[in-house]
Amino acid sequence: MLSAGLTGLGLLPAPAASAAEPPAPHAAKAGKAAKAAEATNLALNKPIEASSSTQHYFATNANDGNTHTYWEASSNPSTLTVKLGAAADLQSVVVKLNPDPAWSTRTQSIEVLGRQQSAQSLTSIKARADYTFSPSGNQNTVTIPVSGRYADVQLKIYGNSSGYAGQAAEFQVMGTPAPSPDLTLTGLSWEPAQPTESDEIKVNAAVRNTGSAAAGETTVNVSLDGTVAGSAKVAGLGAGEAATVPVTVGKRAQGAYTVSAVVDPADTIPEQDNGNNSRTAEGKLTVGQSPGPDLEVTGITSNPANPAVGAKVTFAVKVHNRGTSAVNAGSVTRLTVGGTTLSGTAPAIAAGASATVDIAGSWTATSGGATLTATADATDVVTETNEDNNVFARSVVVGRGAAVPYTEYEAEDGTYEGTLLESDAKRTFGHTNFATESSGRKSVRLNSTGQYVEFTSKSASNSIVVRNSIPDSSRGGGQEKTLSLYADGKYVQKVTLSSKHSWLYGNTDQPEGLTNTPGGDARRLFDESHALLAQTYPEGTKFRLQRDSGDDAAYYIVDLIDLEQVAPAAAKPSACTSITEYGAIPNDGIDDTAALQKAVTADQNGTIECVWIPAGQWRQEQKILTDDPQDRGDYNQVGIKDV
């Protein structure tokens, strides 16, 4: 008898049980067929889910190729289902427990079910029977002969003589892939090859069906710097056939973009391999500056800078010509604040030069925050190479409060089609009481395709922040899902939402008492996700966050939305050295800490004058350390400077 310390591991001995099910009459035929088509374990590392799990014995332990990890259900009966991804011709199902003698002999009552690729539900393919697992007899391995063509396979365990619920260290599905399509992206190119800001850009995605069966119609999405910029249909492809699919991504601002694409993004076509559906272009799409004038606002000055309530405030706007040719005098510069619209006339501005435009009239300051929005060439008299960089915004506060550059919109105050969540009078906290943690104690839940939240902007905007909640992953590591953004009824892009930085569990507010393991009360249900839009949308734009067919989280909860007119990325000062010189790569999802540390250390040692971090997404997974010249400690005594 094992000690009580092994009880939690499910290792208690079990009484002797019935022998394993004898081989089916056709087992010999299956063995002969295996010689012609060698069976492999089709379940290894495939998506797998369980009806329940106990402690940290999750479903993914059962097909990781390691018998020292295992799945254990919390109750009987229990199910363990593996999704093969495409139909396969099955020969057997193998169930293993840890062969260590500590796992004493036990019997599990198991039924095997399967789902055909075109079916919606599972059917029994091997009737319920008792199977004995013996470390000394069959090395805790049971082989169950099965046959037929299925895409999903499930173990249904009715009982376990050990006293615990269903257990499996490895769940193997032995068979051969059935003829099926396999879509791959073999290349990415674009037209024009060297575009400028005034060019409509088209990305050509080369798609091939390398599988053994025809693929139906699907789509391909093209992303620039990780954001979906365009989508197009892919016609049905026979086995071995290929097609080049043009995807329009529109005009783009000057800069270099990482181009990537994914075919069948919604996974509508069962394939032999879903891991080869995406591709990133080797080179970057580089957009050059078009010849001609290009006006942009770079600053707004108010006088007085900190007005009192009721004061008359005047403004001046700094306008820069980033183009290659001069702009004649006479263009209108417009400024809006609250319900007041003011204008000024810009002088002639040479290429590369700036001018200060005095705005006629004044605004009477009112208590609270206000957004100042300035637009160069507001009446469109100048033909510019980039018409989307004319707007600049900043905030001003009259009286008490903080100056914030964004305008906030509560989901419940907009137009929506979904479920309004409201906290109860006691604001009861619980695992599913999202309203209690919502701003204003209200939020909107989107459960099904077509549901949305819509609101009308009060100022020009080129960025969005969404405070939201989507479900945690089954193992507690979070997941990423998309929600579709529309402007005035036209699709704009997918906004990526994440639950990787929320969902802590436990019945305490002490950080050390919380865990990532799902179960019980949850803390930090919400997170904020942001997106920089490809263009500026004017005041009065109707923005809609909508759940489309490819947005497949179990639910979306939208609490609030922030809209902001984000200024253009600053230019690198000539004296600074970019972190890219030390190996940092934007938007690749790889940790850039080493490069950041090298750059900061070089600055600290006087090797470079300052550190420049260009526009992009940079991943930092460790602290950036600085030494103290006064030796008050090893690191982090003086902070980071010149960045």
XYZ file of C-alpha atoms in Angstrom:
643
model
C 0.000 0.000 0.000
C 1.428 3.417 -0.959
C 1.619 6.241 1.573
C -1.117 8.849 1.821
C 1.290 11.370 0.321
C 0.682 9.850 -3.115
C -3.073 10.203 -2.892
C -3.152 13.533 -4.765
C -1.204 11.960 -7.628
C -3.829 9.340 -8.252
C -1.384 6.511 -7.455
C -3.361 4.453 -4.947
C -3.416 0.734 -5.715
C -6.556 -0.804 -7.105
C -8.060 -4.233 -6.720
C -7.623 -6.761 -9.485
C -10.019 -6.207 -12.366
C -11.171 -7.849 -15.542
C -8.720 -8.458 -18.366
C -8.399 -6.049 -21.253
C -10.794 -6.478 -24.138
C -9.610 -9.212 -26.528
C -8.607 -8.142 -30.035
C -11.451 -7.641 -32.473
C -11.791 -10.274 -35.242
C -10.470 -7.866 -37.861
C -7.326 -6.930 -35.854
C -5.168 -9.236 -37.981
C -6.425 -7.548 -41.164
C -5.632 -4.151 -39.642
C -2.104 -5.355 -38.922
C -1.627 -6.354 -42.567
C -2.965 -3.008 -43.738
C -0.502 -1.205 -41.486
C 2.341 -2.653 -43.493
C 0.982 -0.976 -46.612
C 0.330 2.324 -44.844
C 2.416 2.782 -41.689
C 0.266 4.126 -38.865
C 1.519 7.142 -36.914
C 0.304 8.921 -33.805
C -1.935 11.605 -35.297
C -2.909 13.049 -31.897
C 0.526 14.251 -30.785
C 0.361 17.950 -29.772
C -2.983 18.423 -31.552
C -5.751 20.528 -29.938
C -7.210 18.551 -27.053
C -9.880 19.324 -24.488
C -11.447 17.603 -21.500
C -14.850 17.751 -19.871
C -13.054 18.557 -16.594
C -9.625 18.596 -14.956
C -8.422 18.475 -11.384
C -5.601 20.514 -9.879
C -2.959 21.048 -12.601
C -3.577 17.789 -14.490
C -4.814 19.381 -17.694
C -5.900 17.821 -20.984
C -2.752 18.954 -22.821
C -0.696 16.627 -20.609
C -2.332 13.683 -22.402
C -0.843 14.242 -25.859
C 2.505 15.893 -25.155
C 4.567 12.725 -25.772
C 5.518 12.415 -22.087
C 4.089 9.691 -19.842
C 5.356 11.498 -16.734
C 2.645 14.132 -17.175
C -1.011 13.208 -17.220
C -4.612 14.355 -17.390
C -7.043 13.588 -14.609
C -10.723 14.481 -14.594
C -12.524 15.841 -11.556
C -15.502 13.480 -11.802
C -17.030 10.538 -13.680
C -18.059 10.147 -16.395
C -15.444 12.267 -18.145
C -14.353 12.863 -21.726
C -11.055 13.612 -23.451
C -11.331 14.786 -27.068
C -8.529 15.329 -29.563
C -9.051 17.233 -32.809
C -6.939 15.770 -35.603
C -7.510 18.775 -37.863
C -8.543 16.640 -40.838
C -10.042 13.217 -41.456
C -7.838 10.196 -40.902
C -8.201 6.450 -41.433
C -7.947 5.016 -37.923
C -6.349 1.737 -36.905
C -6.241 1.940 -33.110
C -6.434 4.117 -30.037
C -3.654 3.764 -27.461
C -4.169 4.880 -23.850
C -1.138 5.008 -21.554
C -0.528 5.673 -17.881
C 2.870 6.226 -16.305
C 4.628 2.811 -16.425
C 6.249 3.442 -13.016
C 5.208 0.681 -10.542
C 3.951 3.430 -8.212
C 0.979 3.554 -10.567
C -0.610 0.386 -9.292
C -2.882 -1.783 -11.405
C -6.273 -0.228 -12.144
C -9.197 -0.690 -14.510
C -10.902 2.043 -16.482
C -14.235 1.659 -18.250
C -13.792 3.328 -21.665
C -15.913 4.026 -24.739
C -14.338 5.444 -27.929
C -16.293 7.935 -30.035
C -15.485 9.697 -33.310
C -16.749 12.583 -35.416
C -16.684 12.355 -39.168
C -15.439 15.467 -40.901
C -18.815 16.460 -42.277
C -20.736 15.556 -39.114
C -21.718 17.836 -36.247
C -21.726 15.241 -33.478
C -19.785 12.253 -32.210
C -20.849 8.642 -32.590
C -19.641 5.518 -30.821
C -16.949 3.597 -32.708
C -15.967 1.180 -29.901
C -18.478 0.166 -27.270
C -17.833 0.674 -23.594
C -15.557 -1.974 -22.105
C -13.243 -2.440 -19.112
C -9.492 -2.125 -19.760
C -6.824 -3.080 -17.233
C -3.647 -1.021 -16.859
C -0.826 -2.980 -15.228
C 2.768 -1.732 -14.791
C 4.131 -5.275 -14.701
C 1.736 -6.725 -17.281
C 1.145 -4.328 -20.199
C 3.401 -1.479 -18.936
C 0.228 0.500 -18.257
C -0.561 0.625 -21.983
C -3.863 -0.397 -23.549
C -4.413 -0.619 -27.313
C -8.026 -0.438 -28.537
C -8.521 -1.461 -32.195
C -10.828 0.874 -34.132
C -11.549 1.548 -37.788
C -13.193 4.188 -39.929
C -12.451 7.738 -41.104
C -12.801 10.433 -38.429
C -11.575 13.979 -37.715
C -12.141 14.042 -33.925
C -11.654 11.147 -31.502
C -12.942 11.014 -27.938
C -12.375 8.816 -24.915
C -15.388 8.612 -22.632
C -14.350 7.183 -19.263
C -17.180 5.976 -17.049
C -15.180 4.742 -14.067
C -11.718 4.123 -12.626
C -11.093 1.405 -10.040
C -8.300 3.480 -8.447
C -10.966 5.674 -6.880
C -10.192 8.635 -9.065
C -11.868 9.884 -12.206
C -10.576 9.295 -15.738
C -6.799 9.345 -16.194
C -4.518 9.319 -19.240
C -0.801 10.070 -19.483
C -0.899 9.653 -23.258
C -3.866 9.451 -25.627
C -2.622 8.280 -29.017
C -4.669 7.951 -32.186
C -2.910 5.625 -34.596
C -3.746 5.861 -38.281
C -2.952 7.519 -41.584
C -4.176 10.874 -42.900
C -7.073 10.589 -45.338
C -6.827 12.472 -48.630
C -7.334 16.137 -47.758
C -6.270 19.598 -48.924
C -3.287 21.471 -47.532
C -3.153 25.189 -48.306
C 0.229 26.895 -48.118
C 1.560 30.366 -48.878
C 4.563 30.027 -51.149
C 5.399 33.686 -51.742
C 4.526 37.351 -51.193
C 5.233 40.282 -53.502
C 3.738 43.726 -54.072
C 2.935 46.230 -56.756
C 4.446 48.725 -57.282
C 7.709 47.159 -56.148
C 8.901 50.559 -54.866
C 5.719 52.472 -54.012
C 5.378 56.023 -52.792
C 2.791 57.499 -50.450
C 0.491 58.387 -53.339
C 0.356 54.831 -54.756
C -2.404 52.294 -54.156
C -0.503 49.182 -53.081
C -1.452 45.628 -53.970
C 0.107 42.594 -52.268
C 0.183 39.373 -54.301
C -0.169 36.230 -52.196
C 0.915 33.006 -53.894
C -1.291 30.175 -52.581
C -0.795 26.477 -53.376
C -2.779 23.400 -52.413
C -0.060 20.857 -51.629
C -2.582 18.348 -50.320
C -4.090 15.240 -51.870
C -7.675 16.529 -52.243
C -9.377 19.637 -53.613
C -9.830 22.711 -51.399
C -12.992 24.794 -51.478
C -13.201 28.583 -51.677
C -11.671 30.493 -48.772
C -9.920 33.812 -48.053
C -6.428 35.186 -47.526
C -5.619 38.035 -45.116
C -2.603 40.305 -45.599
C -1.152 42.169 -42.610
C 1.246 45.094 -42.373
C 3.244 45.207 -39.131
C 0.890 42.641 -37.623
C -2.388 44.425 -38.443
C -4.748 43.031 -41.094
C -4.667 45.548 -43.961
C -6.676 43.697 -46.616
C -8.474 40.478 -47.501
C -9.446 38.693 -50.709
C -11.174 35.505 -51.822
C -9.204 32.440 -52.843
C -10.968 30.329 -55.454
C -11.210 26.572 -55.002
C -7.929 24.797 -55.769
C -7.509 21.196 -56.849
C -4.734 19.041 -55.422
C -1.427 20.526 -56.571
C -3.006 23.670 -58.041
C -1.772 27.187 -57.277
C -3.074 30.730 -57.653
C -1.775 34.254 -57.130
C -4.308 36.291 -55.167
C -4.089 40.118 -55.315
C -4.973 41.863 -52.051
C -5.381 45.640 -51.990
C -3.872 47.305 -48.900
C -4.355 50.920 -50.047
C -2.070 53.907 -49.676
C 0.497 53.849 -46.907
C 2.576 56.509 -45.184
C 6.308 56.686 -45.768
C 8.155 53.921 -43.943
C 9.103 50.239 -43.969
C 6.444 47.589 -43.255
C 6.659 43.897 -42.374
C 4.314 42.029 -44.743
C 2.678 38.772 -43.675
C -0.316 36.763 -44.820
C -2.472 33.836 -43.738
C -4.696 31.693 -45.926
C -7.963 30.291 -44.552
C -7.717 32.466 -41.403
C -11.103 31.304 -40.082
C -10.063 27.636 -40.498
C -13.068 26.758 -42.648
C -11.192 24.084 -44.625
C -10.027 20.931 -42.802
C -6.389 20.475 -43.820
C -3.585 18.000 -43.362
C -1.499 20.700 -41.685
C -2.758 24.045 -40.361
C 0.739 25.081 -39.307
C 1.853 26.141 -42.792
C -0.966 28.564 -43.620
C 1.012 31.728 -42.892
C 4.085 33.407 -44.297
C 6.157 36.547 -43.664
C 7.910 38.212 -46.564
C 11.708 38.142 -46.391
C 12.084 41.815 -47.315
C 10.091 44.820 -46.124
C 7.591 46.859 -48.068
C 9.308 50.239 -48.255
C 7.099 53.222 -49.061
C 8.933 56.315 -50.234
C 7.983 59.964 -50.062
C 6.123 61.285 -53.067
C 7.392 64.472 -54.706
C 5.255 67.499 -53.951
C 4.033 69.518 -50.960
C 2.780 67.948 -47.731
C 1.507 69.993 -44.800
C 1.278 68.727 -41.246
C 0.555 70.358 -37.885
C 3.323 69.879 -35.324
C 2.093 71.991 -32.404
C -0.619 74.172 -30.853
C 0.102 77.077 -28.512
C -2.628 78.573 -26.311
C -2.523 81.964 -24.581
C -2.836 81.895 -21.632
C -1.346 78.422 -21.334
C -3.340 77.637 -18.157
C -6.556 79.625 -18.483
C -9.061 80.230 -15.729
C -12.754 79.553 -16.220
C -14.250 82.331 -18.349
C -10.908 83.553 -19.737
C -10.538 84.426 -23.411
C -8.005 82.056 -24.973
C -6.228 82.644 -28.293
C -4.209 80.131 -30.281
C -1.307 79.767 -32.697
C -0.653 76.637 -34.776
C 2.733 75.488 -36.065
C 2.485 74.088 -39.607
C 5.349 72.136 -41.200
C 5.831 71.335 -44.899
C 7.440 67.892 -44.936
C 7.102 67.727 -48.726
C 9.648 68.307 -51.478
C 8.140 71.494 -52.942
C 6.877 74.803 -51.550
C 3.294 75.712 -50.662
C 1.875 79.080 -51.654
C 0.298 81.416 -49.126
C -3.454 81.244 -48.508
C -4.203 77.757 -47.189
C -6.599 77.674 -44.225
C -5.540 76.306 -40.834
C -8.543 75.420 -38.687
C -8.756 74.860 -34.928
C -11.686 73.392 -33.005
C -12.164 73.330 -29.233
C -15.433 72.308 -27.626
C -18.151 73.728 -29.873
C -15.942 76.572 -31.163
C -14.318 76.583 -34.618
C -11.588 79.127 -35.413
C -9.402 79.652 -38.492
C -6.198 81.332 -39.654
C -4.425 81.838 -42.990
C -1.052 80.192 -43.495
C 1.811 82.026 -45.267
C 3.932 80.478 -48.018
C 5.972 77.580 -46.608
C 9.098 76.285 -48.340
C 9.879 72.565 -48.567
C 11.140 71.383 -45.194
C 10.238 74.663 -43.486
C 7.698 75.530 -40.773
C 5.479 78.546 -40.106
C 3.387 79.752 -37.181
C -0.235 80.498 -38.105
C -2.089 82.916 -35.821
C -5.684 81.767 -35.367
C -8.301 84.540 -35.511
C -10.836 84.876 -32.685
C -10.841 83.310 -29.235
C -12.430 80.621 -27.105
C -14.063 81.221 -23.742
C -12.558 78.655 -21.366
C -15.024 76.354 -19.637
C -14.362 74.175 -16.632
C -12.947 70.723 -17.299
C -10.918 69.142 -20.056
C -11.065 70.036 -23.727
C -9.357 68.718 -26.858
C -7.680 71.183 -29.204
C -7.732 69.860 -32.776
C -5.858 71.693 -35.533
C -6.072 70.882 -39.258
C -3.688 72.172 -41.918
C -5.169 72.982 -45.358
C -8.643 72.490 -43.917
C -10.354 73.539 -47.178
C -8.212 71.240 -49.385
C -6.757 73.891 -51.686
C -3.307 72.261 -51.668
C -2.788 69.009 -53.556
C -0.654 67.078 -51.077
C 1.277 63.840 -51.371
C -0.282 62.628 -48.119
C -3.728 63.953 -47.217
C -3.955 61.936 -44.015
C -1.412 63.697 -41.813
C -3.003 67.160 -41.608
C -4.594 66.761 -38.155
C -2.957 67.301 -34.767
C -4.586 67.272 -31.324
C -3.662 67.995 -27.741
C -5.582 68.503 -24.518
C -6.076 71.443 -22.198
C -7.617 71.514 -18.719
C -9.428 74.484 -17.209
C -9.636 74.286 -13.430
C -8.884 70.998 -11.679
C -8.142 67.742 -13.474
C -5.670 66.073 -15.783
C -5.069 66.863 -19.436
C -5.730 63.655 -21.334
C -5.374 63.452 -25.119
C -8.255 61.057 -25.649
C -12.046 61.094 -25.496
C -13.731 58.239 -23.661
C -16.985 56.531 -24.655
C -18.842 54.078 -22.414
C -20.176 51.069 -24.323
C -23.562 51.249 -22.636
C -23.996 54.865 -23.772
C -23.600 53.978 -27.442
C -25.814 52.015 -29.786
C -25.405 48.284 -29.311
C -26.822 44.913 -30.173
C -25.819 42.582 -27.389
C -26.459 42.015 -23.696
C -26.225 44.900 -21.234
C -24.440 43.797 -18.058
C -25.283 45.708 -14.866
C -24.013 45.132 -11.345
C -26.506 44.363 -8.616
C -27.162 46.750 -5.750
C -24.534 45.069 -3.569
C -22.020 44.968 -6.429
C -21.427 41.297 -5.665
C -18.051 40.087 -6.860
C -17.761 36.734 -8.589
C -16.168 34.805 -11.393
C -18.691 35.961 -13.975
C -19.829 39.292 -12.534
C -18.103 41.468 -15.113
C -20.363 44.450 -14.485
C -18.972 44.899 -10.984
C -15.502 45.497 -12.441
C -16.779 47.603 -15.357
C -16.413 51.364 -15.522
C -19.759 52.802 -14.433
C -20.721 49.251 -13.321
C -22.040 48.556 -16.814
C -20.679 46.913 -19.971
C -21.957 45.173 -23.106
C -21.500 41.472 -23.886
C -21.276 40.247 -27.502
C -22.236 36.579 -27.630
C -22.948 35.919 -31.289
C -21.917 36.905 -34.803
C -23.290 40.270 -35.903
C -23.574 41.804 -32.437
C -21.837 45.166 -31.998
C -21.205 48.356 -30.052
C -21.355 51.640 -32.023
C -20.582 55.243 -31.050
C -20.067 58.589 -32.791
C -16.710 60.339 -32.405
C -16.564 63.828 -30.916
C -13.168 64.681 -32.432
C -10.817 63.577 -35.202
C -9.162 60.264 -34.361
C -6.556 57.886 -35.717
C -6.319 55.431 -32.847
C -8.568 53.354 -30.613
C -8.232 51.752 -27.182
C -10.768 49.114 -26.105
C -11.214 48.113 -22.460
C -12.472 44.577 -22.816
C -12.585 41.072 -21.475
C -12.330 37.810 -23.392
C -12.067 34.337 -21.832
C -8.871 32.955 -20.377
C -7.319 29.923 -22.053
C -8.069 26.517 -20.574
C -4.621 26.345 -18.951
C -4.613 29.895 -17.658
C -2.071 31.462 -20.000
C -4.529 33.717 -21.796
C -5.290 33.921 -25.493
C -5.624 36.435 -28.327
C -8.795 36.971 -30.374
C -9.937 39.592 -32.864
C -12.903 41.964 -33.051
C -13.811 43.809 -36.263
C -13.706 47.605 -36.483
C -15.922 49.562 -38.913
C -16.078 53.300 -39.660
C -19.296 54.691 -41.149
C -20.289 51.165 -42.181
C -16.998 50.376 -43.945
C -14.659 47.663 -42.653
C -11.424 49.153 -41.295
C -9.401 46.359 -39.683
C -9.282 43.665 -37.029
C -8.478 44.795 -33.487
C -6.527 42.173 -31.555
C -7.719 41.636 -27.975
C -5.813 39.650 -25.375
C -6.460 37.946 -22.045
C -2.771 37.192 -21.423
C -2.443 39.943 -18.810
C -5.685 39.423 -16.888
C -7.496 36.511 -15.232
C -5.834 35.839 -11.885
C -7.669 33.461 -9.567
C -8.157 33.228 -5.822
C -10.252 34.570 -2.961
C -7.769 37.222 -1.830
C -6.493 40.546 -3.129
C -2.936 39.726 -2.065
C -0.794 39.110 -5.193
C 1.051 36.178 -3.635
C -2.279 34.488 -2.950
C -3.423 34.559 -6.571
C -2.707 32.042 -9.282
C -2.933 31.665 -13.065
C -4.657 28.301 -12.707
C -8.334 28.649 -13.726
C -10.923 28.014 -11.047
C -12.866 29.848 -8.368
C -13.133 33.612 -8.156
C -11.215 35.636 -10.737
C -9.474 38.987 -10.413
C -8.477 41.494 -13.099
C -11.082 40.498 -15.631
C -10.389 43.384 -18.011
C -7.458 44.614 -20.064
C -6.969 47.362 -22.626
C -6.066 46.713 -26.263
C -5.062 49.438 -28.683
C -4.700 49.930 -32.421
C -3.195 52.712 -34.510
C -5.407 53.237 -37.555
C -4.096 53.749 -41.081
C -5.825 57.116 -41.470
C -7.470 59.944 -39.554
C -11.258 59.800 -39.228
C -13.067 63.132 -38.798
C -15.358 64.202 -35.991
C -18.777 62.610 -36.381
C -17.479 59.253 -37.636
C -19.589 56.292 -36.532
C -17.215 53.642 -35.192
C -18.509 50.112 -34.711
C -16.873 47.169 -32.952
C -18.603 44.105 -34.372
C -18.281 40.378 -33.922
C -17.778 38.891 -37.394
C -17.490 35.268 -38.491
C -13.722 35.117 -37.872
C -13.996 36.630 -34.392
C -14.311 33.377 -32.471
C -13.865 34.071 -28.769
C -16.586 32.449 -26.677
C -17.723 35.977 -25.791
C -16.547 39.594 -25.922
C -17.276 42.122 -23.182
C -16.764 45.758 -24.177
C -16.553 48.210 -21.281
C -15.365 51.450 -22.866
C -13.540 52.911 -25.850
C -10.956 55.712 -26.036
C -10.403 57.624 -29.292
C -7.344 59.802 -29.807
C -5.551 61.697 -32.547
C -2.032 60.350 -32.107
C 0.806 62.537 -33.353
C 3.134 61.158 -36.048
C 6.164 59.222 -34.869
C 9.032 61.561 -34.010
C 12.173 61.625 -36.135
C 15.423 60.259 -34.688
C 17.719 62.999 -33.400
C 20.999 62.918 -35.298
C 23.008 62.393 -32.109
C 21.055 59.308 -31.019
C 21.730 55.643 -31.774
C 18.792 53.330 -32.477
C 18.250 50.125 -30.540
C 18.085 48.391 -33.929
C 21.859 48.939 -34.127
C 22.136 46.546 -31.188
C 19.939 43.833 -32.706
C 16.397 44.808 -31.709
C 13.790 43.938 -34.352
C 10.310 45.528 -34.257
C 7.050 43.606 -34.482
C 8.596 40.108 -34.469
C 7.335 39.040 -31.023
C 10.882 38.127 -29.878
C 12.403 39.472 -26.657
C 14.457 42.632 -27.301
C 15.795 42.986 -23.741
C 19.395 42.134 -24.690
C 19.484 44.858 -27.351
C 17.869 47.418 -25.041
C 20.362 46.577 -22.293
C 23.335 46.932 -24.658
C 22.113 50.332 -25.842
C 21.469 51.654 -22.316
C 24.868 50.372 -21.127
C 26.594 51.996 -24.108
C 24.951 55.311 -23.219
C 25.872 54.936 -19.562
C 29.506 54.264 -20.527
C 29.590 57.285 -22.818
C 29.989 55.240 -26.000
C 26.883 56.833 -27.513
C 25.133 60.128 -26.746
C 21.555 58.861 -26.389
C 19.339 55.856 -27.056
C 16.629 56.033 -29.727
C 13.603 53.709 -29.741
C 11.846 54.009 -33.118
C 8.181 53.361 -33.802
C 7.202 49.701 -33.530
C 6.338 46.975 -31.061
C 9.265 45.911 -28.890
C 9.183 43.040 -26.421
C 10.926 43.478 -23.050
C 10.770 40.457 -20.738
C 13.456 41.416 -18.196
C 14.563 44.488 -16.266
C 16.912 46.995 -17.865
C 19.778 47.391 -15.390
C 21.882 50.470 -14.662
C 25.004 50.636 -12.498
C 25.542 53.213 -9.771
C 28.827 55.136 -10.075
C 28.626 55.926 -6.343
C 28.528 52.206 -5.505
C 25.360 52.408 -3.423
C 24.322 49.032 -4.796
C 24.745 46.883 -7.839
C 21.965 48.124 -10.104
C 18.988 50.416 -10.585
C 20.229 53.157 -8.241
C 20.312 55.983 -10.792
C 17.590 55.065 -13.264
C 17.842 55.337 -17.029
C 18.699 58.589 -18.799
C 19.106 59.856 -22.355
C 16.491 57.566 -23.899
